[in-house]
Amino acid sequence: MYEPKMQLTEGQRRILNGEEGDVKAKVMETIVRYGDMFEADRLVPVTHGQGHLVTSFGLSLLKPIYRTMDELISAGLKVDGGFTMDPRPVDFENVKCNPLDRILFSTVLYGAQGRYEEQLKKLGLSGDNAFSCACYFDEMGNVPKKGDILSWAESSAVNYANSVLGARCNRNSGMIDIFGAVLGLVPNFGLLTDEGRKAKWKVIVKTTKKPIPQILGSAIGIKVMEDVPYIVGLDQWIGTELNDETRSYLKDFGAATASNGAVGLYHVENLTPEAVELGDSLLAEGYKEYVVDDAELERVYKSYPVMWKDPDKEGTIAFIGCPHLSRAQLNEWADKIINGLKETGKKKVKCQTVLCTAPPVMKEFEKTEKYRELLKTGARVTYICPLMYTSNPLTKSRRIMTSSNKLRTYSVARYYKDDELLDYIIGK
Amino acid sequence: MKEFKGRVINPGYYKGEAVVSHQGVNTLATFQKSAIAKAKQVIAADQNNPDIFGKNLTGKALCLPQTIGSTTGGMVLEVICSMKINPQCLLFSEHIDSLAGAGVILSVVWEGSDIIAIDSLGQEFLDTVKSGDTVEIKEDGTVTIL
């Protein structure tokens, strides 16, 4: 039997000792050992009851996960506040696939999707549309308050919740997310503590124009790894108000810090809630400095390897929206594609073009005239995670383009700046 | 021969080959391809990590600062442990990160894995050990580069 290092209440110790069943004891042991590894002093209650799980895809090879889910269900365990999930992996209607792709996606790769979603429903899934990496969109409804304690995973969602919403969540792994949510308890360490939210880096933005969020986030992620950065000088470019535009910027910026590094929280001076409240007192003693100027961003941009087998050929498919596009971003991309094609005198996009967004955002967008106009260009809107499309080994030979630094990092997709990608799509 | 002492996350004895990454290892990008292919060995597939890209990690002592990237990381580690194609040891120069930590615990508690994990070995360890070196790991967290 595992002997915990942290302080447990009598009730928590009873769970660990198996008095509420063997499965719950294993769940508790996992959470306690996880906390002990990080010198957590105790378990604290999850105050935002709705969880968010990163493992949304029924990959056939995830047998250990399905077995564990079955054990939780058999033990009568579930997440009382419900939970959202990362995006579903396939959408044959909107993401064109050949017959071989279809077979691979629906049998070999994600053959367990149906069975897995049945498990998720039994464990507390918050409805059929609860699948987006951007669960914090208003349309998704999983929006924690400042100071809330969460049991979430998905690096970009944790990053956003901590940084933009001021909630508190560690960079939990898949499975730790549901274990904490089932227990309603998470270990108190790291980003849950005031000390852990202090910045070990002061990042000074000295660019001559608004930095591209995907590249700025990448540069900072690569530099600070898992540390917390306190960013000064960015507010001159993106303002001091958290509106749709800045939230979208921070979503993409944060996802790049989390995927190119391991950033779970950042502060932007005069903008993000804790930076507004506490200012540079958030800087930890002995913090380091990193200056980001135009040359540094160019250096980072140029460092991205091109993994296409034939880099001189043109791209065949463009994915936009990883993390999922917000409603404002989706509208903006649709406008840019529709108007860009008018400008170039072309009727159709030059390559398969896929815009990814959250299911409720997509459903609303589908009701608009703009959606019908967009469809005429050949572009499509989907709810999938493009990363899961690229898990198909057959796609490795396709020349995938993206303006997402996260997708670039985890696949052989080639990174393009938004403007470059748009110009390609509209044949400029 | 040089000796280092770290903190034991999961103990065990090992003598074998080191593979060294001087940058954070992206678990998803490194392991996913082999896991999906149901490969018998993990060939590191992270294009952004030239230190280990293309190297066989199965049964080796992977020496690294920390892991980085997607929060599927711990679960991916659990899966490759369940497939028994994991690195036999994870030797961290820094404090173990939350994703690798979760992965090790999930593997031990739910899969009965004997993966060895030692952290806080220090920067000098990572500066000293080279890919291809033989390392010996003892139950008390002592790591010797032979």
Coordinates of C-alpha atoms in Angstrom, one line a residue:
Chain A
M1 CA 0.0 0.0 0.0
Y2 CA 1.3 3.4 -0.9
E3 CA 2.1 5.7 2.0
P4 CA 1.4 9.3 1.1
K5 CA 3.8 12.1 1.8
M6 CA 1.1 14.8 1.7
Q7 CA -1.5 15.4 4.4
L8 CA -4.8 13.7 3.7
T9 CA -8.1 14.1 5.6
E10 CA -9.6 11.1 7.2
G11 CA -12.1 10.7 4.3
Q12 CA -9.4 10.9 1.7
R13 CA -7.3 8.3 3.6
R14 CA -10.3 6.0 3.7
I15 CA -10.7 6.2 0.0
L16 CA -6.9 5.5 -0.5
N17 CA -7.3 2.5 1.8
G18 CA -10.0 1.1 -0.4
E19 CA -13.0 1.7 1.9
E20 CA -14.9 3.1 -1.1
G21 CA -13.8 0.4 -3.5
D22 CA -10.6 -0.8 -5.2
V23 CA -11.0 1.3 -8.3
K24 CA -11.6 4.5 -6.4
A25 CA -8.5 3.6 -4.3
K26 CA -6.4 3.3 -7.4
V27 CA -7.7 6.6 -8.7
M28 CA -6.8 8.2 -5.4
E29 CA -3.4 6.6 -5.3
T30 CA -2.6 7.9 -8.8
I31 CA -3.6 11.5 -7.8
V32 CA -1.8 11.3 -4.4
R33 CA 1.4 9.9 -6.0
Y34 CA 1.2 12.5 -8.7
G35 CA 0.9 15.3 -6.0
D36 CA 3.7 13.8 -3.9
M37 CA 6.0 13.9 -6.9
F38 CA 5.6 17.6 -6.9
E39 CA 5.8 18.1 -3.1
A40 CA 2.0 19.0 -2.9
D41 CA 1.1 19.6 0.7
R42 CA -2.6 18.4 0.3
L43 CA -5.5 17.8 -2.0
V44 CA -7.8 20.8 -2.7
P45 CA -11.3 20.7 -4.0
V46 CA -12.1 21.3 -7.6
T47 CA -14.3 24.5 -7.6
H48 CA -15.2 24.5 -11.3
G49 CA -16.9 21.2 -11.5
Q50 CA -17.0 20.8 -15.3
G51 CA -13.9 19.0 -16.5
H52 CA -12.1 19.0 -19.8
L53 CA -10.5 15.9 -21.2
V54 CA -7.8 15.8 -23.8
T55 CA -8.3 12.3 -25.1
S56 CA -11.2 12.7 -27.4
F57 CA -10.2 10.2 -30.1
G58 CA -11.0 6.5 -30.1
L59 CA -7.6 5.4 -31.3
S60 CA -7.7 1.7 -31.5
L61 CA -4.3 1.4 -29.8
L62 CA -5.5 3.1 -26.6
K63 CA -6.5 -0.1 -25.0
P64 CA -5.3 0.7 -21.5
I65 CA -7.4 3.9 -21.5
Y66 CA -10.6 2.0 -22.5
R67 CA -9.9 -0.6 -19.9
T68 CA -9.5 2.1 -17.2
M69 CA -12.7 3.8 -18.3
D70 CA -14.6 0.5 -18.1
E71 CA -13.2 0.1 -14.6
L72 CA -14.4 3.6 -13.6
I73 CA -17.9 2.9 -15.0
S74 CA -18.1 -0.5 -13.3
A75 CA -17.3 1.1 -10.0
G76 CA -20.1 3.6 -10.5
L77 CA -17.7 6.6 -10.8
K78 CA -18.5 9.7 -12.9
V79 CA -17.8 13.4 -13.1
D80 CA -20.7 15.1 -11.3
G81 CA -20.2 18.5 -13.1
G82 CA -19.8 16.8 -16.5
F83 CA -17.0 17.5 -18.9
T84 CA -16.1 18.7 -22.4
M85 CA -13.6 16.9 -24.7
D86 CA -11.1 17.8 -27.3
P87 CA -12.4 17.6 -30.9
R88 CA -13.7 14.5 -32.6
P89 CA -11.2 13.1 -35.0
V90 CA -13.1 12.6 -38.3
D91 CA -15.7 14.4 -40.4
F92 CA -16.1 12.8 -43.7
E93 CA -18.7 15.2 -44.8
N94 CA -16.5 18.3 -44.7
V95 CA -12.9 16.9 -44.8
K96 CA -12.6 15.2 -48.1
C97 CA -11.1 11.7 -47.9
N98 CA -10.5 9.0 -50.4
P99 CA -11.9 5.5 -49.9
L100 CA -8.6 4.2 -48.4
D101 CA -8.5 7.1 -46.0
R102 CA -12.0 6.4 -44.9
I103 CA -11.2 2.8 -44.2
L104 CA -8.1 3.7 -42.3
F105 CA -9.8 6.5 -40.3
S106 CA -12.9 4.5 -39.4
T107 CA -11.4 1.1 -38.7
V108 CA -7.6 1.1 -38.2
L109 CA -7.1 4.5 -36.6
Y110 CA -10.3 5.5 -34.8
G111 CA -12.2 2.2 -34.9
A112 CA -12.9 2.6 -31.2
Q113 CA -14.6 6.0 -31.4
G114 CA -18.1 4.8 -31.0
R115 CA -17.4 2.5 -28.1
Y116 CA -15.3 5.3 -26.5
E117 CA -18.0 7.9 -26.8
E118 CA -20.4 5.5 -25.1
Q119 CA -18.0 5.2 -22.2
L120 CA -17.7 9.0 -22.1
K121 CA -21.5 9.5 -21.9
K122 CA -21.6 7.1 -18.9
L123 CA -18.8 9.1 -17.2
G124 CA -20.6 12.5 -17.6
L125 CA -19.9 13.9 -21.1
S126 CA -21.6 17.3 -21.4
G127 CA -23.6 16.5 -24.6
D128 CA -23.1 15.6 -28.2
N129 CA -21.5 19.0 -29.1
A130 CA -19.1 19.1 -26.2
F131 CA -16.0 18.4 -28.4
S132 CA -13.6 21.3 -28.9
C133 CA -10.1 22.1 -27.7
A134 CA -11.4 25.6 -27.1
C135 CA -14.0 24.5 -24.5
Y136 CA -13.7 28.0 -22.9
F137 CA -15.5 29.6 -25.8
D138 CA -18.8 31.1 -24.6
E139 CA -20.6 28.9 -27.1
M140 CA -19.1 25.8 -25.5
G141 CA -20.1 26.9 -22.0
N142 CA -17.2 25.6 -20.1
V143 CA -15.9 28.9 -18.8
P144 CA -14.3 29.0 -15.3
K145 CA -14.1 32.1 -13.2
K146 CA -10.9 33.8 -11.9
G147 CA -9.5 31.8 -9.1
D148 CA -11.4 28.6 -9.9
I149 CA -9.5 25.3 -9.4
L150 CA -9.8 23.0 -12.4
S151 CA -9.1 19.4 -13.3
W152 CA -8.5 19.9 -17.0
A153 CA -6.0 18.7 -19.6
E154 CA -5.3 19.9 -23.2
S155 CA -2.3 22.1 -23.1
S156 CA -3.9 25.0 -25.0
A157 CA -7.0 25.0 -22.8
V158 CA -5.1 24.9 -19.6
N159 CA -2.8 27.6 -20.8
Y160 CA -5.8 29.8 -21.7
A161 CA -7.8 29.1 -18.5
N162 CA -4.8 30.0 -16.4
S163 CA -3.6 33.0 -18.4
V164 CA -6.7 34.7 -19.8
L165 CA -9.3 33.6 -17.3
G166 CA -7.2 33.6 -14.2
A167 CA -8.3 30.1 -13.2
R168 CA -5.9 27.6 -11.6
C169 CA -4.9 24.4 -13.2
N170 CA -1.7 22.4 -13.7
R171 CA -0.7 21.0 -17.0
N172 CA -2.3 17.7 -16.3
S173 CA -1.9 14.7 -18.5
G174 CA -4.7 12.8 -20.1
M175 CA -6.3 10.5 -17.5
I176 CA -5.1 12.7 -14.6
D177 CA -7.8 15.1 -15.9
I178 CA -10.7 12.6 -15.4
F179 CA -9.2 11.2 -12.2
G180 CA -9.2 14.6 -10.5
A181 CA -12.6 15.4 -11.9
V182 CA -14.1 12.1 -10.6
L183 CA -12.6 12.7 -7.1
G184 CA -13.3 16.4 -7.1
L185 CA -9.8 16.8 -5.7
V186 CA -6.5 17.8 -7.2
P187 CA -3.0 18.1 -5.6
N188 CA -2.0 21.6 -4.5
F189 CA 1.2 22.4 -6.3
G190 CA 2.6 24.4 -9.1
L191 CA 0.1 26.6 -10.9
L192 CA -2.4 26.2 -8.2
T193 CA -0.2 28.1 -5.8
D194 CA 0.6 31.9 -5.7
E195 CA 4.3 31.0 -5.7
G196 CA 4.0 28.7 -8.7
R197 CA 2.2 31.5 -10.7
K198 CA 5.2 33.8 -10.4
A199 CA 7.2 34.5 -13.5
K200 CA 10.8 33.3 -13.8
W201 CA 11.2 35.1 -17.1
K202 CA 10.5 38.7 -18.1
V203 CA 10.0 38.8 -21.9
I204 CA 10.5 42.2 -23.4
V205 CA 8.7 42.6 -26.8
K206 CA 10.6 45.2 -28.9
T207 CA 9.2 44.6 -32.3
T208 CA 8.4 47.3 -34.8
K209 CA 5.0 45.8 -35.7
K210 CA 2.4 43.6 -34.1
P211 CA 4.0 40.2 -33.6
I212 CA 2.4 37.2 -35.2
P213 CA 1.0 35.3 -32.2
Q214 CA 2.0 31.9 -33.5
I215 CA 5.6 32.9 -33.9
L216 CA 5.9 35.0 -30.8
G217 CA 4.4 32.2 -28.7
S218 CA 6.7 29.7 -30.4
A219 CA 9.8 31.8 -29.6
I220 CA 8.8 32.3 -26.0
G221 CA 7.8 28.6 -25.5
I222 CA 11.2 27.4 -26.9
K223 CA 13.0 29.8 -24.6
V224 CA 11.2 29.4 -21.3
M225 CA 10.1 25.8 -21.6
E226 CA 7.7 25.2 -18.7
D227 CA 8.4 28.4 -16.8
V228 CA 6.0 31.3 -16.4
P229 CA 6.8 34.3 -18.6
Y230 CA 5.8 37.9 -17.7
I231 CA 5.5 39.7 -21.0
V232 CA 6.0 43.4 -21.3
G233 CA 5.6 45.6 -24.4
L234 CA 2.9 43.4 -26.1
D235 CA 0.1 45.6 -24.8
Q236 CA 1.3 48.4 -27.2
W237 CA 0.3 46.1 -30.1
I238 CA -2.8 44.3 -28.9
G239 CA -4.2 46.8 -26.3
T240 CA -5.2 46.5 -22.7
E241 CA -8.7 45.2 -23.1
L242 CA -9.8 41.6 -23.2
N243 CA -12.1 41.6 -26.2
D244 CA -12.8 39.1 -28.9
E245 CA -9.8 40.1 -30.9
T246 CA -7.3 40.0 -28.0
R247 CA -8.8 36.7 -26.7
S248 CA -8.3 35.1 -30.1
Y249 CA -4.8 36.5 -30.3
L250 CA -4.0 35.1 -26.8
K251 CA -5.6 31.7 -27.7
D252 CA -3.2 31.2 -30.6
F253 CA -0.2 32.8 -28.9
G254 CA -0.8 30.6 -25.8
A255 CA -1.2 27.4 -27.8
A256 CA 2.2 28.0 -29.4
T257 CA 3.9 28.6 -26.1
A258 CA 2.4 25.4 -24.8
S259 CA 3.2 23.2 -27.8
N260 CA 6.6 24.6 -28.7
G261 CA 7.5 24.7 -25.1
A262 CA 5.5 23.6 -22.1
V263 CA 4.0 26.9 -20.8
G264 CA 0.9 26.5 -18.7
L265 CA 0.6 30.1 -17.7
Y266 CA 1.8 33.5 -19.0
H267 CA 1.1 37.0 -17.9
V268 CA 0.8 40.0 -20.3
E269 CA 1.4 43.3 -18.6
N270 CA -1.7 45.5 -18.4
L271 CA -3.8 42.8 -20.1
T272 CA -4.2 39.4 -18.4
P273 CA -6.1 39.4 -15.1
E274 CA -3.3 38.7 -12.7
A275 CA -0.9 41.0 -14.4
V276 CA -3.5 43.8 -14.2
E277 CA -4.1 43.1 -10.5
L278 CA -0.5 42.4 -9.4
G279 CA 1.7 44.0 -12.0
D280 CA 5.4 43.2 -12.0
S281 CA 5.2 41.9 -8.4
L282 CA 4.5 38.7 -10.3
L283 CA 8.2 38.5 -11.3
A284 CA 10.0 36.0 -9.2
E285 CA 13.3 36.9 -7.5
G286 CA 16.2 36.4 -9.8
Y287 CA 14.1 36.3 -13.0
K288 CA 15.8 36.0 -16.3
E289 CA 15.2 38.3 -19.3
Y290 CA 14.5 37.5 -23.0
V291 CA 14.2 40.2 -25.6
V292 CA 12.1 39.5 -28.6
D293 CA 12.6 41.8 -31.6
D294 CA 12.0 41.5 -35.3
A295 CA 15.3 39.7 -35.9
E296 CA 14.6 37.1 -33.1
L297 CA 11.1 36.3 -34.6
E298 CA 12.6 36.0 -38.0
R299 CA 15.3 33.6 -36.6
V300 CA 12.7 31.4 -35.0
Y301 CA 10.5 31.4 -38.1
K302 CA 13.4 30.4 -40.3
S303 CA 14.3 27.6 -38.0
Y304 CA 11.1 25.6 -38.7
P305 CA 12.0 22.5 -40.6
V306 CA 10.1 21.7 -43.8
M307 CA 9.2 18.0 -43.6
W308 CA 7.5 17.6 -47.0
K309 CA 9.2 14.9 -49.1
D310 CA 9.4 17.4 -51.9
P311 CA 9.5 20.9 -50.5
D312 CA 9.6 22.6 -53.9
K313 CA 6.1 21.4 -54.8
E314 CA 3.0 23.3 -54.0
G315 CA 0.7 22.5 -51.0
T316 CA -2.4 20.3 -51.5
I317 CA -4.4 21.0 -48.3
A318 CA -4.6 23.9 -45.9
F319 CA -5.8 23.5 -42.3
I320 CA -6.7 26.7 -40.4
G321 CA -7.8 26.6 -36.8
C322 CA -5.7 24.7 -34.3
P323 CA -6.8 25.5 -31.7
H324 CA -10.3 25.9 -33.1
L325 CA -11.2 29.2 -34.6
S326 CA -13.3 31.5 -32.5
R327 CA -16.5 32.8 -34.1
A328 CA -14.8 36.1 -34.9
Q329 CA -11.8 34.4 -36.5
L330 CA -14.1 32.1 -38.5
N331 CA -16.0 35.1 -39.9
E332 CA -12.7 36.9 -40.6
W333 CA -11.2 33.9 -42.5
A334 CA -14.4 33.5 -44.5
D335 CA -14.4 37.1 -45.4
K336 CA -10.7 37.0 -46.4
I337 CA -11.2 34.0 -48.6
I338 CA -14.4 35.2 -50.3
N339 CA -13.1 38.7 -50.9
G340 CA -9.6 37.5 -51.8
L341 CA -11.0 35.4 -54.6
K342 CA -13.0 38.3 -55.9
E343 CA -9.7 40.3 -55.9
T344 CA -7.8 37.6 -57.8
G345 CA -10.8 36.9 -60.1
K346 CA -10.9 33.3 -59.3
K347 CA -14.0 31.3 -58.3
K348 CA -12.5 28.5 -56.3
V349 CA -9.8 28.1 -53.7
K350 CA -6.5 26.7 -55.1
C351 CA -6.3 23.7 -52.7
Q352 CA -8.5 21.8 -50.3
T353 CA -9.1 24.4 -47.6
V354 CA -10.5 23.4 -44.2
L355 CA -11.5 25.8 -41.4
C356 CA -11.7 24.1 -38.0
T357 CA -14.0 25.4 -35.2
A358 CA -16.1 24.3 -32.3
P359 CA -19.4 22.5 -33.1
P360 CA -21.7 25.1 -31.6
V361 CA -19.8 27.9 -33.5
M362 CA -20.1 25.8 -36.7
K363 CA -23.8 25.3 -36.2
E364 CA -24.5 29.0 -35.9
F365 CA -22.2 29.8 -38.8
E366 CA -24.0 27.3 -41.0
K367 CA -27.2 29.4 -40.7
T368 CA -25.5 32.4 -42.3
E369 CA -25.4 33.7 -45.9
K370 CA -21.6 34.0 -45.5
Y371 CA -21.4 30.2 -45.0
R372 CA -23.2 29.6 -48.2
E373 CA -20.9 32.0 -50.0
L374 CA -17.9 30.3 -48.5
L375 CA -19.0 26.9 -49.6
K376 CA -19.2 28.2 -53.2
T377 CA -15.4 28.8 -53.0
G378 CA -14.8 25.2 -52.2
A379 CA -13.6 25.9 -48.7
R380 CA -15.1 23.8 -45.9
V381 CA -15.8 24.2 -42.2
T382 CA -15.4 21.3 -39.8
Y383 CA -15.3 20.5 -36.1
I384 CA -12.4 18.0 -36.2
C385 CA -8.9 18.4 -34.8
P386 CA -6.5 18.6 -37.8
L387 CA -3.8 16.9 -35.8
M388 CA -6.0 13.8 -35.8
Y389 CA -6.3 14.0 -39.6
T390 CA -2.5 14.0 -39.8
S391 CA -2.3 10.9 -37.6
N392 CA -3.2 9.0 -40.7
P393 CA 0.1 7.7 -42.2
L394 CA -1.3 8.1 -45.7
T395 CA -1.4 11.9 -45.2
K396 CA 2.4 12.0 -44.7
S397 CA 2.8 12.2 -48.4
R398 CA 0.3 15.1 -48.7
R399 CA 1.7 18.6 -48.6
I400 CA -0.3 20.0 -45.7
M401 CA -0.1 23.7 -45.0
T402 CA -1.1 25.4 -41.8
S403 CA -0.9 28.7 -40.0
S404 CA -1.0 26.8 -36.7
N405 CA 2.3 26.4 -34.9
K406 CA 0.8 23.7 -32.8
L407 CA -0.1 21.6 -35.8
R408 CA 3.3 22.3 -37.4
T409 CA 5.0 21.0 -34.2
Y410 CA 3.1 17.7 -34.0
S411 CA 2.9 16.8 -37.7
V412 CA 4.7 17.2 -41.0
A413 CA 2.5 20.2 -41.9
R414 CA 4.4 23.2 -43.2
Y415 CA 3.9 26.5 -41.4
Y416 CA 2.8 29.6 -43.3
K417 CA 2.0 33.0 -41.9
D418 CA -1.7 33.8 -42.1
D419 CA -1.2 36.2 -45.0
E420 CA 1.1 33.8 -46.9
L421 CA -1.5 31.0 -46.5
L422 CA -4.3 33.2 -47.6
D423 CA -2.4 34.3 -50.7
Y424 CA -1.8 30.7 -51.6
I425 CA -5.4 29.7 -51.1
I426 CA -6.8 32.5 -53.2
G427 CA -4.2 32.1 -55.9
K428 CA -2.6 35.4 -55.5
Chain B
M1 CA 33.5 6.8 -15.0
K2 CA 31.3 9.5 -13.4
E3 CA 28.6 9.1 -10.8
F4 CA 25.5 11.2 -10.3
K5 CA 22.7 11.0 -7.7
G6 CA 19.1 11.9 -8.4
R7 CA 15.7 11.5 -6.8
V8 CA 14.0 8.2 -7.3
I9 CA 10.6 8.5 -8.9
N10 CA 10.3 4.8 -9.7
P11 CA 13.2 2.6 -8.7
G12 CA 15.0 -0.2 -10.5
Y13 CA 18.4 -1.6 -11.7
Y14 CA 19.5 -1.0 -15.3
K15 CA 22.7 -1.3 -17.2
G16 CA 22.6 -0.3 -20.9
E17 CA 22.8 2.3 -23.5
A18 CA 22.0 6.0 -23.1
V19 CA 20.2 8.2 -25.6
V20 CA 20.5 11.8 -24.9
S21 CA 18.3 14.8 -25.7
H22 CA 19.6 18.2 -24.6
Q23 CA 16.3 19.8 -25.3
G24 CA 12.8 18.9 -23.9
V25 CA 11.4 15.7 -25.3
N26 CA 8.0 16.2 -26.9
T27 CA 6.3 13.0 -25.9
L28 CA 3.5 13.0 -28.4
A29 CA 5.7 14.0 -31.3
T30 CA 8.4 11.5 -30.3
F31 CA 6.3 8.4 -29.6
Q32 CA 3.0 8.7 -31.4
K33 CA 4.1 7.5 -34.8
S34 CA 5.5 4.2 -33.4
A35 CA 2.5 3.7 -31.2
I36 CA 0.0 4.2 -34.1
A37 CA 2.1 1.9 -36.3
K38 CA 2.0 -0.7 -33.5
A39 CA 5.8 -0.9 -34.0
K40 CA 7.9 -3.3 -32.0
Q41 CA 10.3 -0.5 -31.3
V42 CA 10.0 3.3 -30.7
I43 CA 11.9 5.3 -33.3
A44 CA 11.9 8.9 -32.1
A45 CA 9.8 10.9 -34.6
D46 CA 10.0 14.4 -33.4
Q47 CA 11.4 16.4 -36.3
N48 CA 12.2 19.3 -34.1
N49 CA 14.5 17.3 -31.9
P50 CA 17.7 16.5 -33.9
D51 CA 19.4 14.9 -30.8
I52 CA 17.1 11.9 -30.9
F53 CA 15.2 12.1 -34.2
G54 CA 15.3 8.7 -35.9
K55 CA 16.9 6.9 -32.9
N56 CA 15.6 3.7 -31.4
L57 CA 14.5 4.4 -27.8
T58 CA 13.0 1.0 -26.8
G59 CA 14.8 -0.4 -23.8
K60 CA 17.3 2.5 -23.6
A61 CA 18.0 5.0 -20.9
L62 CA 16.5 8.2 -22.3
C63 CA 18.4 11.2 -20.7
L64 CA 16.6 14.5 -21.0
P65 CA 15.9 17.8 -19.2
Q66 CA 12.1 17.3 -19.1
T67 CA 9.3 16.5 -21.5
I68 CA 7.3 19.1 -23.3
G69 CA 4.2 19.5 -25.5
S70 CA 0.7 18.1 -25.6
T71 CA -1.0 17.0 -22.4
T72 CA -1.7 13.7 -24.0
G73 CA 1.9 13.1 -23.1
G74 CA 1.4 11.1 -19.9
M75 CA -1.2 8.9 -21.5
V76 CA 1.0 8.3 -24.6
L77 CA 3.8 7.2 -22.2
E78 CA 1.3 4.8 -20.5
V79 CA 0.4 3.4 -23.9
I80 CA 3.9 2.7 -25.0
C81 CA 4.6 1.1 -21.6
S82 CA 1.6 -1.1 -22.0
M83 CA 3.0 -2.1 -25.4
K84 CA 6.3 -2.7 -23.7
I85 CA 8.2 -0.6 -26.2
N86 CA 9.1 2.2 -23.8
P87 CA 12.5 3.5 -22.9
Q88 CA 13.5 1.4 -19.9
C89 CA 14.7 4.4 -18.0
L90 CA 13.9 8.1 -18.0
L91 CA 16.8 10.1 -16.5
F92 CA 15.8 13.8 -16.0
S93 CA 18.5 16.4 -15.3
E94 CA 15.7 18.7 -13.9
H95 CA 12.7 18.1 -11.7
I96 CA 10.3 15.8 -13.5
D97 CA 7.5 17.7 -15.3
S98 CA 3.8 17.1 -14.8
L99 CA 3.2 15.1 -18.0
A100 CA 6.1 12.7 -17.7
G101 CA 5.3 12.4 -14.0
A102 CA 1.8 11.4 -14.7
G103 CA 2.9 9.0 -17.4
V104 CA 5.3 7.2 -15.0
I105 CA 2.6 6.9 -12.3
L106 CA -0.1 5.8 -14.7
S107 CA 2.2 3.2 -16.1
V108 CA 3.2 1.9 -12.7
V109 CA -0.2 2.0 -11.0
W110 CA -2.5 0.9 -13.9
E111 CA -0.1 -1.1 -16.2
G112 CA 2.3 -2.6 -13.6
S113 CA 5.2 -1.2 -15.6
D114 CA 8.8 -1.4 -14.3
I115 CA 9.9 1.7 -16.1
I116 CA 12.7 3.4 -14.1
A117 CA 12.5 7.1 -13.5
I118 CA 15.1 9.3 -11.8
D119 CA 15.0 13.1 -11.8
S120 CA 17.0 16.1 -10.5
L121 CA 20.3 14.6 -11.8
G122 CA 21.6 18.1 -12.6
Q123 CA 22.8 19.9 -15.7
E124 CA 26.3 18.4 -15.3
F125 CA 24.8 15.0 -15.9
L126 CA 23.2 16.1 -19.2
D127 CA 26.5 17.9 -20.2
T128 CA 28.5 14.7 -19.5
V129 CA 26.4 11.8 -20.8
K130 CA 26.5 11.1 -24.5
S131 CA 24.3 9.0 -26.7
G132 CA 25.8 5.6 -26.9
D133 CA 27.4 5.7 -23.5
T134 CA 26.7 2.8 -21.1
V135 CA 25.0 3.9 -17.9
E136 CA 24.3 1.9 -14.8
I137 CA 21.4 2.8 -12.6
K138 CA 20.9 1.6 -9.0
E139 CA 17.8 1.4 -6.9
D140 CA 18.9 4.4 -4.8
G141 CA 19.0 6.7 -7.8
T142 CA 22.7 6.6 -8.4
V143 CA 23.5 6.9 -12.1
T144 CA 27.0 6.0 -13.3
I145 CA 28.3 6.8 -16.7
L146 CA 30.7 3.9 -17.4

